[in-house]
């Protein structure tokens, strides 16, 4: 999944850069360069303030080799006219949002913090009774009859980690992973976009002021 955008603040900044273009090409080039290198970090920081995901999982340089990289944010373009912010990322499971527990127990309450500061319950798994264990054994041998049309949301192993899944019908193979949001959805959400615009505006204002000091020399 990928999206690109020239935000309202970015467009205003572009107009301001165009205004000073005649005065100093150097100021313009350096400010554009700063946008490309710094904007992804500004955006990642604001997303992490709104959603319960770590900034290091968003910012490619922070994810590192083998790190959890949920997507990418990249500012592209060499000139004012071609500047764009492009963000990509798959829809994420709750494992990226402070999910607890990380592995199943005999009984557990599965929670995640999708919105920062709001830990929500996704599902509850109770310790199986002797009769339930016997029924599961029959089902695994395909000797039993499954009565429920869905299962609780529960952790199932995928590789070296556990991810929340839910059976959606009486078919034991009809299971789906529980998903939340993608990075593009978080960046463009009503919750985050104004904060991101403000961060870009304030960040570029500082960089523009810094580079404009060249005009005073």
PDB file of C-alpha atoms in Angstrom:
ATOM      1  CA  UNK A   1       0.000   0.000   0.000  1.00  0.00           C
ATOM      2  CA  UNK A   2       1.406   3.395  -0.945  1.00  0.00           C
ATOM      3  CA  UNK A   3       0.210   6.965  -0.893  1.00  0.00           C
ATOM      4  CA  UNK A   4       1.771  10.314  -1.737  1.00  0.00           C
ATOM      5  CA  UNK A   5       0.774  13.801  -0.747  1.00  0.00           C
ATOM      6  CA  UNK A   6       1.709  17.449  -0.871  1.00  0.00           C
ATOM      7  CA  UNK A   7       0.148  18.640   2.394  1.00  0.00           C
ATOM      8  CA  UNK A   8      -1.359  22.081   2.836  1.00  0.00           C
ATOM      9  CA  UNK A   9       1.631  23.209   4.880  1.00  0.00           C
ATOM     10  CA  UNK A  10       4.038  21.776   2.334  1.00  0.00           C
ATOM     11  CA  UNK A  11       2.334  23.700  -0.461  1.00  0.00           C
ATOM     12  CA  UNK A  12       2.538  26.912   1.555  1.00  0.00           C
ATOM     13  CA  UNK A  13       6.196  26.288   2.228  1.00  0.00           C
ATOM     14  CA  UNK A  14       6.813  25.695  -1.474  1.00  0.00           C
ATOM     15  CA  UNK A  15       5.275  29.098  -2.231  1.00  0.00           C
ATOM     16  CA  UNK A  16       7.548  30.702   0.346  1.00  0.00           C
ATOM     17  CA  UNK A  17      10.576  29.003  -1.152  1.00  0.00           C
ATOM     18  CA  UNK A  18       9.555  30.200  -4.603  1.00  0.00           C
ATOM     19  CA  UNK A  19       9.370  33.731  -3.234  1.00  0.00           C
ATOM     20  CA  UNK A  20      12.975  33.697  -2.116  1.00  0.00           C
ATOM     21  CA  UNK A  21      14.194  31.760  -5.144  1.00  0.00           C
ATOM     22  CA  UNK A  22      15.363  34.865  -6.897  1.00  0.00           C
ATOM     23  CA  UNK A  23      17.407  35.926  -3.878  1.00  0.00           C
ATOM     24  CA  UNK A  24      19.332  32.784  -3.159  1.00  0.00           C
ATOM     25  CA  UNK A  25      19.393  29.498  -5.038  1.00  0.00           C
ATOM     26  CA  UNK A  26      21.628  28.086  -2.317  1.00  0.00           C
ATOM     27  CA  UNK A  27      19.044  28.720   0.411  1.00  0.00           C
ATOM     28  CA  UNK A  28      16.408  27.029  -1.730  1.00  0.00           C
ATOM     29  CA  UNK A  29      18.492  23.953  -2.487  1.00  0.00           C
ATOM     30  CA  UNK A  30      19.552  23.456   1.108  1.00  0.00           C
ATOM     31  CA  UNK A  31      16.010  23.811   2.431  1.00  0.00           C
ATOM     32  CA  UNK A  32      14.688  21.314  -0.113  1.00  0.00           C
ATOM     33  CA  UNK A  33      17.499  18.934   0.841  1.00  0.00           C
ATOM     34  CA  UNK A  34      16.564  19.292   4.513  1.00  0.00           C
ATOM     35  CA  UNK A  35      12.960  18.422   3.725  1.00  0.00           C
ATOM     36  CA  UNK A  36      14.000  15.195   2.019  1.00  0.00           C
ATOM     37  CA  UNK A  37      16.191  14.068   4.890  1.00  0.00           C
ATOM     38  CA  UNK A  38      14.298  15.362   7.942  1.00  0.00           C
ATOM     39  CA  UNK A  39      10.579  15.195   7.057  1.00  0.00           C
ATOM     40  CA  UNK A  40      10.328  11.385   7.443  1.00  0.00           C
ATOM     41  CA  UNK A  41      11.585  11.679  11.021  1.00  0.00           C
ATOM     42  CA  UNK A  42       9.209  14.553  11.799  1.00  0.00           C
ATOM     43  CA  UNK A  43       6.252  12.554  10.481  1.00  0.00           C
ATOM     44  CA  UNK A  44       7.266   9.326  12.250  1.00  0.00           C
ATOM     45  CA  UNK A  45       7.545  11.170  15.562  1.00  0.00           C
ATOM     46  CA  UNK A  46       4.026  12.592  15.267  1.00  0.00           C
ATOM     47  CA  UNK A  47       2.515   9.247  14.215  1.00  0.00           C
ATOM     48  CA  UNK A  48       4.117   7.622  17.264  1.00  0.00           C
ATOM     49  CA  UNK A  49       2.595  10.276  19.532  1.00  0.00           C
ATOM     50  CA  UNK A  50      -0.910   9.501  18.257  1.00  0.00           C
ATOM     51  CA  UNK A  51      -0.677   5.726  17.755  1.00  0.00           C
ATOM     52  CA  UNK A  52       0.861   3.115  20.015  1.00  0.00           C
ATOM     53  CA  UNK A  53       3.650   2.223  17.622  1.00  0.00           C
ATOM     54  CA  UNK A  54       7.341   2.901  18.158  1.00  0.00           C
ATOM     55  CA  UNK A  55       8.998   5.592  16.048  1.00  0.00           C
ATOM     56  CA  UNK A  56      11.842   3.168  15.389  1.00  0.00           C
ATOM     57  CA  UNK A  57       9.471   0.828  13.559  1.00  0.00           C
ATOM     58  CA  UNK A  58       8.483   3.624  11.185  1.00  0.00           C
ATOM     59  CA  UNK A  59      11.800   5.346  10.524  1.00  0.00           C
ATOM     60  CA  UNK A  60      13.866   3.064   8.261  1.00  0.00           C
ATOM     61  CA  UNK A  61      17.221   4.092   9.747  1.00  0.00           C
ATOM     62  CA  UNK A  62      15.988   3.227  13.238  1.00  0.00           C
ATOM     63  CA  UNK A  63      14.625  -0.198  12.312  1.00  0.00           C
ATOM     64  CA  UNK A  64      18.100  -1.470  11.491  1.00  0.00           C
ATOM     65  CA  UNK A  65      19.037  -4.867  10.171  1.00  0.00           C
ATOM     66  CA  UNK A  66      16.421  -7.388  11.184  1.00  0.00           C
ATOM     67  CA  UNK A  67      14.281  -4.725  12.887  1.00  0.00           C
ATOM     68  CA  UNK A  68      10.516  -4.439  12.607  1.00  0.00           C
ATOM     69  CA  UNK A  69      10.027  -2.110   9.657  1.00  0.00           C
ATOM     70  CA  UNK A  70       6.327  -1.426   9.147  1.00  0.00           C
ATOM     71  CA  UNK A  71       6.714   0.798   6.105  1.00  0.00           C
ATOM     72  CA  UNK A  72       8.582   3.794   4.817  1.00  0.00           C
ATOM     73  CA  UNK A  73       8.207   7.557   4.578  1.00  0.00           C
ATOM     74  CA  UNK A  74      10.240   9.273   1.916  1.00  0.00           C
ATOM     75  CA  UNK A  75      10.370  12.818   0.612  1.00  0.00           C
ATOM     76  CA  UNK A  76      11.177  12.803  -3.092  1.00  0.00           C
ATOM     77  CA  UNK A  77      11.958  15.415  -5.699  1.00  0.00           C
ATOM     78  CA  UNK A  78      14.976  17.560  -6.451  1.00  0.00           C
ATOM     79  CA  UNK A  79      13.134  20.834  -6.949  1.00  0.00           C
ATOM     80  CA  UNK A  80      10.321  22.814  -5.354  1.00  0.00           C
ATOM     81  CA  UNK A  81       7.960  21.794  -8.146  1.00  0.00           C
ATOM     82  CA  UNK A  82       8.600  18.057  -7.753  1.00  0.00           C
ATOM     83  CA  UNK A  83       8.564  17.754  -3.953  1.00  0.00           C
ATOM     84  CA  UNK A  84       6.329  14.958  -2.667  1.00  0.00           C
ATOM     85  CA  UNK A  85       6.083  12.886   0.493  1.00  0.00           C
ATOM     86  CA  UNK A  86       5.514   9.205  -0.295  1.00  0.00           C
ATOM     87  CA  UNK A  87       4.591   6.643   2.354  1.00  0.00           C
ATOM     88  CA  UNK A  88       4.163   2.892   1.997  1.00  0.00           C
ATOM     89  CA  UNK A  89       3.230   0.044   4.296  1.00  0.00           C
ATOM     90  CA  UNK A  90       1.131  -3.076   4.747  1.00  0.00           C
ATOM     91  CA  UNK A  91      -1.826  -3.369   7.112  1.00  0.00           C
ATOM     92  CA  UNK A  92      -0.376  -4.285  10.511  1.00  0.00           C
ATOM     93  CA  UNK A  93      -1.312  -6.834  13.153  1.00  0.00           C
ATOM     94  CA  UNK A  94      -1.709  -5.776  16.822  1.00  0.00           C
ATOM     95  CA  UNK A  95       1.815  -7.070  17.544  1.00  0.00           C
ATOM     96  CA  UNK A  96       3.114  -3.616  16.560  1.00  0.00           C
ATOM     97  CA  UNK A  97       0.913  -1.810  19.077  1.00  0.00           C
ATOM     98  CA  UNK A  98       2.117  -2.948  22.489  1.00  0.00           C
ATOM     99  CA  UNK A  99       0.147  -6.175  22.362  1.00  0.00           C
ATOM    100  CA  UNK A 100       0.019  -8.253  25.545  1.00  0.00           C
ATOM    101  CA  UNK A 101       0.642 -11.046  26.148  1.00  0.00           C
ATOM    102  CA  UNK A 102       3.264 -11.870  23.510  1.00  0.00           C
ATOM    103  CA  UNK A 103       2.614 -15.615  23.758  1.00  0.00           C
ATOM    104  CA  UNK A 104      -0.463 -17.650  24.767  1.00  0.00           C
ATOM    105  CA  UNK A 105      -1.090 -18.939  28.278  1.00  0.00           C
ATOM    106  CA  UNK A 106      -3.717 -21.301  29.672  1.00  0.00           C
ATOM    107  CA  UNK A 107      -5.985 -18.280  30.018  1.00  0.00           C
ATOM    108  CA  UNK A 108      -5.295 -14.700  28.982  1.00  0.00           C
ATOM    109  CA  UNK A 109      -6.825 -11.390  27.995  1.00  0.00           C
ATOM    110  CA  UNK A 110      -5.409 -10.120  24.712  1.00  0.00           C
ATOM    111  CA  UNK A 111      -4.902  -6.331  24.614  1.00  0.00           C
ATOM    112  CA  UNK A 112      -3.292  -3.762  22.325  1.00  0.00           C
ATOM    113  CA  UNK A 113      -2.767  -0.003  22.349  1.00  0.00           C
ATOM    114  CA  UNK A 114      -3.745   1.060  18.819  1.00  0.00           C
ATOM    115  CA  UNK A 115      -4.400   4.645  19.911  1.00  0.00           C
ATOM    116  CA  UNK A 116      -1.701   5.951  22.254  1.00  0.00           C
ATOM    117  CA  UNK A 117      -2.923   5.827  25.858  1.00  0.00           C
ATOM    118  CA  UNK A 118      -5.970   3.654  25.055  1.00  0.00           C
ATOM    119  CA  UNK A 119      -5.244  -0.015  25.658  1.00  0.00           C
ATOM    120  CA  UNK A 120      -8.198  -2.041  24.419  1.00  0.00           C
ATOM    121  CA  UNK A 121      -9.214  -5.649  24.922  1.00  0.00           C
ATOM    122  CA  UNK A 122      -9.201  -7.679  21.706  1.00  0.00           C
ATOM    123  CA  UNK A 123     -10.304 -10.975  23.159  1.00  0.00           C
ATOM    124  CA  UNK A 124     -10.312 -13.318  26.134  1.00  0.00           C
ATOM    125  CA  UNK A 125      -9.192 -16.909  26.140  1.00  0.00           C
ATOM    126  CA  UNK A 126     -10.224 -19.082  29.091  1.00  0.00           C
ATOM    127  CA  UNK A 127      -8.549 -22.202  30.378  1.00  0.00           C
ATOM    128  CA  UNK A 128     -10.059 -25.242  28.678  1.00  0.00           C
ATOM    129  CA  UNK A 129     -12.126 -27.687  30.652  1.00  0.00           C
ATOM    130  CA  UNK A 130     -11.513 -31.417  30.418  1.00  0.00           C
ATOM    131  CA  UNK A 131     -14.585 -31.789  28.196  1.00  0.00           C
ATOM    132  CA  UNK A 132     -13.404 -28.987  25.873  1.00  0.00           C
ATOM    133  CA  UNK A 133      -9.967 -30.574  25.518  1.00  0.00           C
ATOM    134  CA  UNK A 134     -11.614 -33.851  24.606  1.00  0.00           C
ATOM    135  CA  UNK A 135     -13.769 -32.132  21.984  1.00  0.00           C
ATOM    136  CA  UNK A 136     -10.732 -30.404  20.494  1.00  0.00           C
ATOM    137  CA  UNK A 137      -8.959 -33.757  20.251  1.00  0.00           C
ATOM    138  CA  UNK A 138     -11.977 -35.154  18.375  1.00  0.00           C
ATOM    139  CA  UNK A 139     -12.043 -32.158  16.054  1.00  0.00           C
ATOM    140  CA  UNK A 140      -8.368 -32.570  15.260  1.00  0.00           C
ATOM    141  CA  UNK A 141      -9.116 -36.182  14.325  1.00  0.00           C
ATOM    142  CA  UNK A 142     -12.156 -34.848  12.426  1.00  0.00           C
ATOM    143  CA  UNK A 143     -14.412 -36.998  14.595  1.00  0.00           C
ATOM    144  CA  UNK A 144     -16.250 -34.228  16.397  1.00  0.00           C
ATOM    145  CA  UNK A 145     -18.854 -31.664  15.425  1.00  0.00           C
ATOM    146  CA  UNK A 146     -17.904 -28.024  15.705  1.00  0.00           C
ATOM    147  CA  UNK A 147     -20.885 -26.066  17.059  1.00  0.00           C
ATOM    148  CA  UNK A 148     -19.636 -22.468  17.317  1.00  0.00           C
ATOM    149  CA  UNK A 149     -19.625 -20.315  14.189  1.00  0.00           C
ATOM    150  CA  UNK A 150     -16.457 -18.520  15.284  1.00  0.00           C
ATOM    151  CA  UNK A 151     -13.703 -18.720  17.864  1.00  0.00           C
ATOM    152  CA  UNK A 152     -12.389 -16.112  20.302  1.00  0.00           C
ATOM    153  CA  UNK A 153      -9.508 -13.985  19.053  1.00  0.00           C
ATOM    154  CA  UNK A 154      -6.466 -15.968  20.127  1.00  0.00           C
ATOM    155  CA  UNK A 155      -2.726 -16.149  19.569  1.00  0.00           C
ATOM    156  CA  UNK A 156      -1.380 -18.618  17.018  1.00  0.00           C
ATOM    157  CA  UNK A 157       2.227 -19.210  16.098  1.00  0.00           C
ATOM    158  CA  UNK A 158       3.541 -17.929  12.759  1.00  0.00           C
ATOM    159  CA  UNK A 159       7.227 -18.629  12.463  1.00  0.00           C
ATOM    160  CA  UNK A 160       8.977 -17.394  15.598  1.00  0.00           C
ATOM    161  CA  UNK A 161       6.151 -15.107  16.778  1.00  0.00           C
ATOM    162  CA  UNK A 162       2.505 -15.285  17.802  1.00  0.00           C
ATOM    163  CA  UNK A 163      -0.182 -13.311  15.958  1.00  0.00           C
ATOM    164  CA  UNK A 164      -3.886 -12.893  16.847  1.00  0.00           C
ATOM    165  CA  UNK A 165      -6.202 -15.018  14.699  1.00  0.00           C
ATOM    166  CA  UNK A 166      -9.896 -15.833  14.732  1.00  0.00           C
ATOM    167  CA  UNK A 167     -11.854 -18.713  13.203  1.00  0.00           C
ATOM    168  CA  UNK A 168     -14.673 -17.171  11.180  1.00  0.00           C
ATOM    169  CA  UNK A 169     -16.933 -20.190  10.654  1.00  0.00           C
ATOM    170  CA  UNK A 170     -17.382 -23.815  11.697  1.00  0.00           C
ATOM    171  CA  UNK A 171     -14.644 -24.715   9.228  1.00  0.00           C
ATOM    172  CA  UNK A 172     -11.479 -25.269  11.299  1.00  0.00           C
ATOM    173  CA  UNK A 173      -9.349 -23.934   8.440  1.00  0.00           C
ATOM    174  CA  UNK A 174     -11.333 -20.703   8.068  1.00  0.00           C
ATOM    175  CA  UNK A 175      -9.046 -18.507  10.172  1.00  0.00           C
ATOM    176  CA  UNK A 176      -8.046 -14.902   9.595  1.00  0.00           C
ATOM    177  CA  UNK A 177      -5.304 -12.796  11.099  1.00  0.00           C
ATOM    178  CA  UNK A 178      -6.539  -9.760  13.048  1.00  0.00           C
ATOM    179  CA  UNK A 179      -5.385  -6.549  11.363  1.00  0.00           C
ATOM    180  CA  UNK A 180      -5.357  -2.901  12.451  1.00  0.00           C
ATOM    181  CA  UNK A 181      -4.003  -0.006  10.364  1.00  0.00           C
ATOM    182  CA  UNK A 182      -1.313   0.588   7.786  1.00  0.00           C
ATOM    183  CA  UNK A 183       1.302   3.338   7.969  1.00  0.00           C
ATOM    184  CA  UNK A 184      -0.371   5.292   5.112  1.00  0.00           C
ATOM    185  CA  UNK A 185      -3.674   5.165   7.009  1.00  0.00           C
ATOM    186  CA  UNK A 186      -2.042   6.461  10.182  1.00  0.00           C
ATOM    187  CA  UNK A 187      -0.208   9.289   8.410  1.00  0.00           C
ATOM    188  CA  UNK A 188      -3.336  10.488   6.581  1.00  0.00           C
ATOM    189  CA  UNK A 189      -5.763  10.018   9.486  1.00  0.00           C
ATOM    190  CA  UNK A 190      -7.784  12.854  10.979  1.00  0.00           C
ATOM    191  CA  UNK A 191      -6.078  12.144  14.301  1.00  0.00           C
ATOM    192  CA  UNK A 192      -2.565  12.737  12.987  1.00  0.00           C
ATOM    193  CA  UNK A 193      -2.601  14.941   9.891  1.00  0.00           C
ATOM    194  CA  UNK A 194      -2.901  18.327  11.649  1.00  0.00           C
ATOM    195  CA  UNK A 195      -0.051  17.431  14.013  1.00  0.00           C
ATOM    196  CA  UNK A 196       2.051  16.316  11.058  1.00  0.00           C
ATOM    197  CA  UNK A 197       1.327  19.557   9.178  1.00  0.00           C
ATOM    198  CA  UNK A 198       2.375  21.533  12.239  1.00  0.00           C
ATOM    199  CA  UNK A 199       5.582  19.528  12.660  1.00  0.00           C
ATOM    200  CA  UNK A 200       6.510  20.058   9.002  1.00  0.00           C
ATOM    201  CA  UNK A 201       5.692  23.757   9.222  1.00  0.00           C
ATOM    202  CA  UNK A 202       7.744  24.301  12.376  1.00  0.00           C
ATOM    203  CA  UNK A 203      10.621  22.150  11.188  1.00  0.00           C
ATOM    204  CA  UNK A 204      10.905  23.830   7.807  1.00  0.00           C
ATOM    205  CA  UNK A 205      10.558  27.272   9.360  1.00  0.00           C
ATOM    206  CA  UNK A 206      13.605  26.565  11.510  1.00  0.00           C
ATOM    207  CA  UNK A 207      15.634  25.177   8.616  1.00  0.00           C
ATOM    208  CA  UNK A 208      14.632  28.047   6.344  1.00  0.00           C
ATOM    209  CA  UNK A 209      15.647  30.556   9.011  1.00  0.00           C
ATOM    210  CA  UNK A 210      18.961  28.790   9.475  1.00  0.00           C
ATOM    211  CA  UNK A 211      19.809  28.759   5.786  1.00  0.00           C
ATOM    212  CA  UNK A 212      18.516  32.311   5.270  1.00  0.00           C
ATOM    213  CA  UNK A 213      21.312  33.556   7.517  1.00  0.00           C
ATOM    214  CA  UNK A 214      23.458  33.119   4.413  1.00  0.00           C
ATOM    215  CA  UNK A 215      21.678  36.151   2.965  1.00  0.00           C
ATOM    216  CA  UNK A 216      22.860  38.268   5.887  1.00  0.00           C
ATOM    217  CA  UNK A 217      26.527  37.586   5.244  1.00  0.00           C
TER     218      UNK A 217
END
